[in-house]
Short mmCIF file of N, CA, C and O in Angstrom, two decimals:
data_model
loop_
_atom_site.label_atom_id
_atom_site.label_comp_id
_atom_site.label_asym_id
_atom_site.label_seq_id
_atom_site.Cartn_x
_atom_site.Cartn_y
_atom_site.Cartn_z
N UNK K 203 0.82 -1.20 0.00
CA UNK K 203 0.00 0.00 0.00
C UNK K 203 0.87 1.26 0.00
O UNK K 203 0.60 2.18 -0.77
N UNK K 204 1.85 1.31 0.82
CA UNK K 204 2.80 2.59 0.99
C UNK K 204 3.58 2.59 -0.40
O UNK K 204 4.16 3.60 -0.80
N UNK K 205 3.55 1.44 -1.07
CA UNK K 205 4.65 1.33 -2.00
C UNK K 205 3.42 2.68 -3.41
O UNK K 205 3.73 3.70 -4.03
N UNK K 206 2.32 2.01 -3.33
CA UNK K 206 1.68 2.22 -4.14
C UNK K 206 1.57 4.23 -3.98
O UNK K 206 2.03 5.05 -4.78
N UNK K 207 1.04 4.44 -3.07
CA UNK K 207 1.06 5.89 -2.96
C UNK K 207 2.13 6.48 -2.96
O UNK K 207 1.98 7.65 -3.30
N UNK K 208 3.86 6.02 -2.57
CA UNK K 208 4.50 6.49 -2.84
C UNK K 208 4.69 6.85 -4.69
O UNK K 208 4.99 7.93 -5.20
N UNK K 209 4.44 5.77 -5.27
CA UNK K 209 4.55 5.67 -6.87
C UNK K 209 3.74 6.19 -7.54
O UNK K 209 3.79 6.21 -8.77
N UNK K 210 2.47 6.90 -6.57
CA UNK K 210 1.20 8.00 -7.38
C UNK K 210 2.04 8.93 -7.03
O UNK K 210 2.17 9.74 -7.95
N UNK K 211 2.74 9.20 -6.00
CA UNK K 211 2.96 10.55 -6.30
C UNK K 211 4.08 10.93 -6.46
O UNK K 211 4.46 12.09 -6.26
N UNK K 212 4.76 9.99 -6.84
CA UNK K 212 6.25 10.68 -7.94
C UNK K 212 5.92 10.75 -9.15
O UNK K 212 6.53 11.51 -9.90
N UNK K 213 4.85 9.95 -9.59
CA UNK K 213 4.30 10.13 -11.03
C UNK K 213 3.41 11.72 -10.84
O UNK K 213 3.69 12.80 -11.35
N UNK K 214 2.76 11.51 -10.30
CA UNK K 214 1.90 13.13 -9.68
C UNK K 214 2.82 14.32 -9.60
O UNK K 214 2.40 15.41 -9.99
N UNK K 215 4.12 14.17 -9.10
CA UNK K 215 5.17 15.54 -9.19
C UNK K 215 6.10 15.84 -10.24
O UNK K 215 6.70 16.87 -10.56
N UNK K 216 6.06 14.28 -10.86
CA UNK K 216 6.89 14.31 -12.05
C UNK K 216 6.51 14.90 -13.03
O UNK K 216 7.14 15.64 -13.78
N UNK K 217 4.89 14.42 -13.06
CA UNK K 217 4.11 15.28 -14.19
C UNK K 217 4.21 17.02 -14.37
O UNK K 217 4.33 17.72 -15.38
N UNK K 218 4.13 17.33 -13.09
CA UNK K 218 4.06 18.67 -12.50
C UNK K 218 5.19 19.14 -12.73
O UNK K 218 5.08 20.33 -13.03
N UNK K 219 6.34 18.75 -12.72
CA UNK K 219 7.76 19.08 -12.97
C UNK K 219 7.84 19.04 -14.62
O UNK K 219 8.44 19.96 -15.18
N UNK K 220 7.38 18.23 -15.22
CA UNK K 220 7.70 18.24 -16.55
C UNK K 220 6.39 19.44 -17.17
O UNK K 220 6.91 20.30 -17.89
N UNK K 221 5.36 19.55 -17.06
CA UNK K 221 4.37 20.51 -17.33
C UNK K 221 4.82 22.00 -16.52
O UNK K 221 4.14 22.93 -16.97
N UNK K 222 5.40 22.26 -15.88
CA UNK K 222 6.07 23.23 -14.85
C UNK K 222 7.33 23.97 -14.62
O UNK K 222 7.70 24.74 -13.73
N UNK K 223 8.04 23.36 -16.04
CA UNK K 223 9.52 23.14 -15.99
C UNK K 223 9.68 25.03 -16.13
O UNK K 223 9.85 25.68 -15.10
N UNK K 224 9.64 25.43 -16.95
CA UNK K 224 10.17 27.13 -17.25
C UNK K 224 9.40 27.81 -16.13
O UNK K 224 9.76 28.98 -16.00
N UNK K 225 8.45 27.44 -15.30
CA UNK K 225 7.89 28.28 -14.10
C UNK K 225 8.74 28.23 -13.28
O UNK K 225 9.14 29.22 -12.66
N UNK K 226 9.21 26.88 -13.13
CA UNK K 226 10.20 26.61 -11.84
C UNK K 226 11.27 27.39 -11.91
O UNK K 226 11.72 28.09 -11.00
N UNK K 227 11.77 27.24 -13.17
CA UNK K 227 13.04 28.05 -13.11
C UNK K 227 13.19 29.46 -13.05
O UNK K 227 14.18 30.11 -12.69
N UNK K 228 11.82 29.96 -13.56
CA UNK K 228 11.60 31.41 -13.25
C UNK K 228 11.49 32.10 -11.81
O UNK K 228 11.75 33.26 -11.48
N UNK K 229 10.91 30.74 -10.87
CA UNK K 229 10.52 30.87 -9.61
C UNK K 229 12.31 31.15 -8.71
O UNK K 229 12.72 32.08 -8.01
N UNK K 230 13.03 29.72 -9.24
CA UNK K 230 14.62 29.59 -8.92
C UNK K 230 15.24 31.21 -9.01
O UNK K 230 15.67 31.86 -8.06
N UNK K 231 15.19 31.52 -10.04
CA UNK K 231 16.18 32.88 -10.85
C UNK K 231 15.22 34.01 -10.00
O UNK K 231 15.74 35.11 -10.19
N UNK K 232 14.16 34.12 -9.25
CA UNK K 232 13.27 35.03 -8.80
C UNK K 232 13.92 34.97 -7.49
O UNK K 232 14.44 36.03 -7.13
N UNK K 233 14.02 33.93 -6.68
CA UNK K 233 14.26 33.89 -5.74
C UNK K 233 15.91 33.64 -5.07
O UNK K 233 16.33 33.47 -3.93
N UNK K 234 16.64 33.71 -6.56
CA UNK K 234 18.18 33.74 -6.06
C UNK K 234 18.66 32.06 -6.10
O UNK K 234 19.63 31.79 -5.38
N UNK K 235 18.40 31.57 -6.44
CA UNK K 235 18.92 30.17 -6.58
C UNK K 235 19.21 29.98 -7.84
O UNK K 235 18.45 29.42 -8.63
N UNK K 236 20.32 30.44 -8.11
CA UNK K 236 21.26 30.27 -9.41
C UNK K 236 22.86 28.98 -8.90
O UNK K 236 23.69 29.17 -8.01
N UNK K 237 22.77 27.99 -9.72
CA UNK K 237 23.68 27.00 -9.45
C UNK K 237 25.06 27.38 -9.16
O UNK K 237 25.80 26.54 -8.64
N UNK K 238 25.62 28.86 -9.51
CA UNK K 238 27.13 29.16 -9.60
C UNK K 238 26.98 30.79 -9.20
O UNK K 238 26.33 31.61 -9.85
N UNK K 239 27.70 31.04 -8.04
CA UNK K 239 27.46 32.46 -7.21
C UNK K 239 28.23 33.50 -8.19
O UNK K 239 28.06 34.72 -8.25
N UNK K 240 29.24 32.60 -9.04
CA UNK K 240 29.99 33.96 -10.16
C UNK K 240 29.41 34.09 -11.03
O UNK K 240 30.33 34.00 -11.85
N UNK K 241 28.26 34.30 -11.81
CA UNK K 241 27.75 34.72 -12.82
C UNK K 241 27.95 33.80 -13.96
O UNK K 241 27.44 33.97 -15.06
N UNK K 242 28.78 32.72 -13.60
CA UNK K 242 28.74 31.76 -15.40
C UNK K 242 27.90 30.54 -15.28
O UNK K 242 28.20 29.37 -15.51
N UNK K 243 26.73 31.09 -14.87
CA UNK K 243 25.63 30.04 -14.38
C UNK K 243 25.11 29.02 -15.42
O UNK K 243 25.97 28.93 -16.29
N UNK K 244 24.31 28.42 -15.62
CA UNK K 244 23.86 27.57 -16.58
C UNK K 244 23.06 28.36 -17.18
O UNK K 244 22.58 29.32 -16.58
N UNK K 245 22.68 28.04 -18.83
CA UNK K 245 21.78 29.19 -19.39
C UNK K 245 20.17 28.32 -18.85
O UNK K 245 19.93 27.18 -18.46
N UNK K 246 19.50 29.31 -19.04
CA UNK K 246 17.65 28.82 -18.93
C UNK K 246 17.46 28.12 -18.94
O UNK K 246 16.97 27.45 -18.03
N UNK K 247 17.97 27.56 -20.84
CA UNK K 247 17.31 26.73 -21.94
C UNK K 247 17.77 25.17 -20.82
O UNK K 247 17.04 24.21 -20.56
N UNK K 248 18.97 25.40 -20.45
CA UNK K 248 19.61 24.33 -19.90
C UNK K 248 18.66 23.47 -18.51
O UNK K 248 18.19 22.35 -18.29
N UNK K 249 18.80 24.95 -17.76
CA UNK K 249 18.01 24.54 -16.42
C UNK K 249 16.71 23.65 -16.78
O UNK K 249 16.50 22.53 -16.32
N UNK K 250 15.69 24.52 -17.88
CA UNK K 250 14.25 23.94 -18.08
C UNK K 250 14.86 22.08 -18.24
O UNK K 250 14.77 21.15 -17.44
N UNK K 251 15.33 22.13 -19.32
CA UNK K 251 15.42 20.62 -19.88
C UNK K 251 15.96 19.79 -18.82
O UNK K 251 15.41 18.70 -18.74
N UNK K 252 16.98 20.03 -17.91
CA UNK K 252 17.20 19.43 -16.72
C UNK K 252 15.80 19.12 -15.86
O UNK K 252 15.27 18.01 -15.76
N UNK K 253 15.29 20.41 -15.22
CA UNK K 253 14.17 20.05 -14.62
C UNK K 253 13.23 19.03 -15.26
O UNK K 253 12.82 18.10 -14.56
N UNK K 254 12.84 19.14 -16.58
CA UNK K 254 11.95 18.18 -17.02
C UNK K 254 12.74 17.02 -17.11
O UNK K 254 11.98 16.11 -16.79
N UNK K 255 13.82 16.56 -17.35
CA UNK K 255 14.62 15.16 -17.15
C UNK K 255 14.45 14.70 -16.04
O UNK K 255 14.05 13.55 -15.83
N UNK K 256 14.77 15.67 -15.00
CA UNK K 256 14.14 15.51 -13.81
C UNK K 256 12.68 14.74 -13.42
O UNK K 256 12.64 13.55 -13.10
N UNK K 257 11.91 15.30 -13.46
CA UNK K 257 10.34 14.82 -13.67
C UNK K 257 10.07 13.65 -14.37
O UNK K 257 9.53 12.63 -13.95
N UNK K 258 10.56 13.94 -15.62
CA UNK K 258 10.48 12.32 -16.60
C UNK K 258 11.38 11.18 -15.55
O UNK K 258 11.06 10.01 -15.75
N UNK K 259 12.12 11.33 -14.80
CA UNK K 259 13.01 10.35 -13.66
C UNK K 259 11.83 9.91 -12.98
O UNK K 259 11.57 8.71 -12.93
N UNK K 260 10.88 11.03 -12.30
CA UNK K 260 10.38 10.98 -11.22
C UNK K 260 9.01 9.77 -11.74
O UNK K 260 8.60 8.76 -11.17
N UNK K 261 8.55 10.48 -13.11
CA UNK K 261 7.61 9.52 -13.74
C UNK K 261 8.04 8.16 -14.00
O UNK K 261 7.19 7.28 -14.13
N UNK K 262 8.89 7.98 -14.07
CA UNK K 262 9.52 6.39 -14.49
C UNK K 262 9.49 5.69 -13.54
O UNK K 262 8.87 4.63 -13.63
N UNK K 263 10.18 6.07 -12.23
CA UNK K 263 10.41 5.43 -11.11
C UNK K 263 8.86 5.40 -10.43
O UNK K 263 8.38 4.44 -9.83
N UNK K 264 8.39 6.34 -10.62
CA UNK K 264 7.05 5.61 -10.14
C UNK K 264 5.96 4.97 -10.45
O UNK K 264 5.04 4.60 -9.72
N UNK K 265 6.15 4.82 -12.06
CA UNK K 265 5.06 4.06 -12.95
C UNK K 265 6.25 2.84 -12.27
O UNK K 265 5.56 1.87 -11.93
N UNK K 266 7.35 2.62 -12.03
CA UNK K 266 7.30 1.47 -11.83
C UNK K 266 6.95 0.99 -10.50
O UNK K 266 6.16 0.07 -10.27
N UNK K 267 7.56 1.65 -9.69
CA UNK K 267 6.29 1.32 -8.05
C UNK K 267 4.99 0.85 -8.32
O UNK K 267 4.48 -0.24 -8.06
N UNK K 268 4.43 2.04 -8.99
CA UNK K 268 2.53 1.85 -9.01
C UNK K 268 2.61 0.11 -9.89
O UNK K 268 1.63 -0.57 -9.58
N UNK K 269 3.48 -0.52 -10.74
CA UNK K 269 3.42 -1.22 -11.62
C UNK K 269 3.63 -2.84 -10.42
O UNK K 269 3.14 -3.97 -10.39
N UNK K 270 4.69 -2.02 -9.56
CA UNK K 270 5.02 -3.04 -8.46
C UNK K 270 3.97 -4.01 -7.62
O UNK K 270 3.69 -5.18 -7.37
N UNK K 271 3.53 -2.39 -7.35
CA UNK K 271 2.41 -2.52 -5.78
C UNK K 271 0.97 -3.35 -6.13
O UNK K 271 0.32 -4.17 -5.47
N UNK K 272 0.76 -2.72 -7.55
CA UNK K 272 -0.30 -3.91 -8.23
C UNK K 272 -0.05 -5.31 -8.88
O UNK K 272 -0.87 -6.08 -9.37
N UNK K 273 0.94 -5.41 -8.78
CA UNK K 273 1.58 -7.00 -9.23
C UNK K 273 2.00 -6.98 -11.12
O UNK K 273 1.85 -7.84 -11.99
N UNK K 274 2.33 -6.19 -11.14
CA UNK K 274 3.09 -6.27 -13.04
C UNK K 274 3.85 -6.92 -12.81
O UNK K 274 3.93 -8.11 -13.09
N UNK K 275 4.98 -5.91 -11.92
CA UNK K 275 6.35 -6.62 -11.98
C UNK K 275 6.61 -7.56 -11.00
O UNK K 275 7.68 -8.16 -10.99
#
């Protein structure tokens, strides 16, 4: 059961991360969380596609939980 709700909702944030990706980073760069304090930071384009790689991680790993907890795998 824990396995299962854990794996709704990495699929649930992953989604959100990948549909969310250029907000986040707007939110990051708004609020001072830039990866490198000297100015040769990563460009945008970079951050977004990370974040959504990110998310697509988060979706994988938990379609396979949810896949677990119901007996696929």
């Amino acid at each position: 059961m824990v396995t299962l709700v854990v794996g709704l909702g990495l699929v649930v944030f992953g989604l959100v991360g990948v549909s969310y990706a250029p907000t986040i980073v707007k939110a990051q760069h708004r609020h001072g969380m830039e990866p490198f304090e000297n100015g040769d930071g990563i460009d945008e384009s970079d951050r977004v596609r990370v974040t959504r790689a990110t998310g697509v991680v988060a979706v994988l790993v938990g379609t396979v939980l949810v896949a677990s907890a119901i007996g696929l795998v």
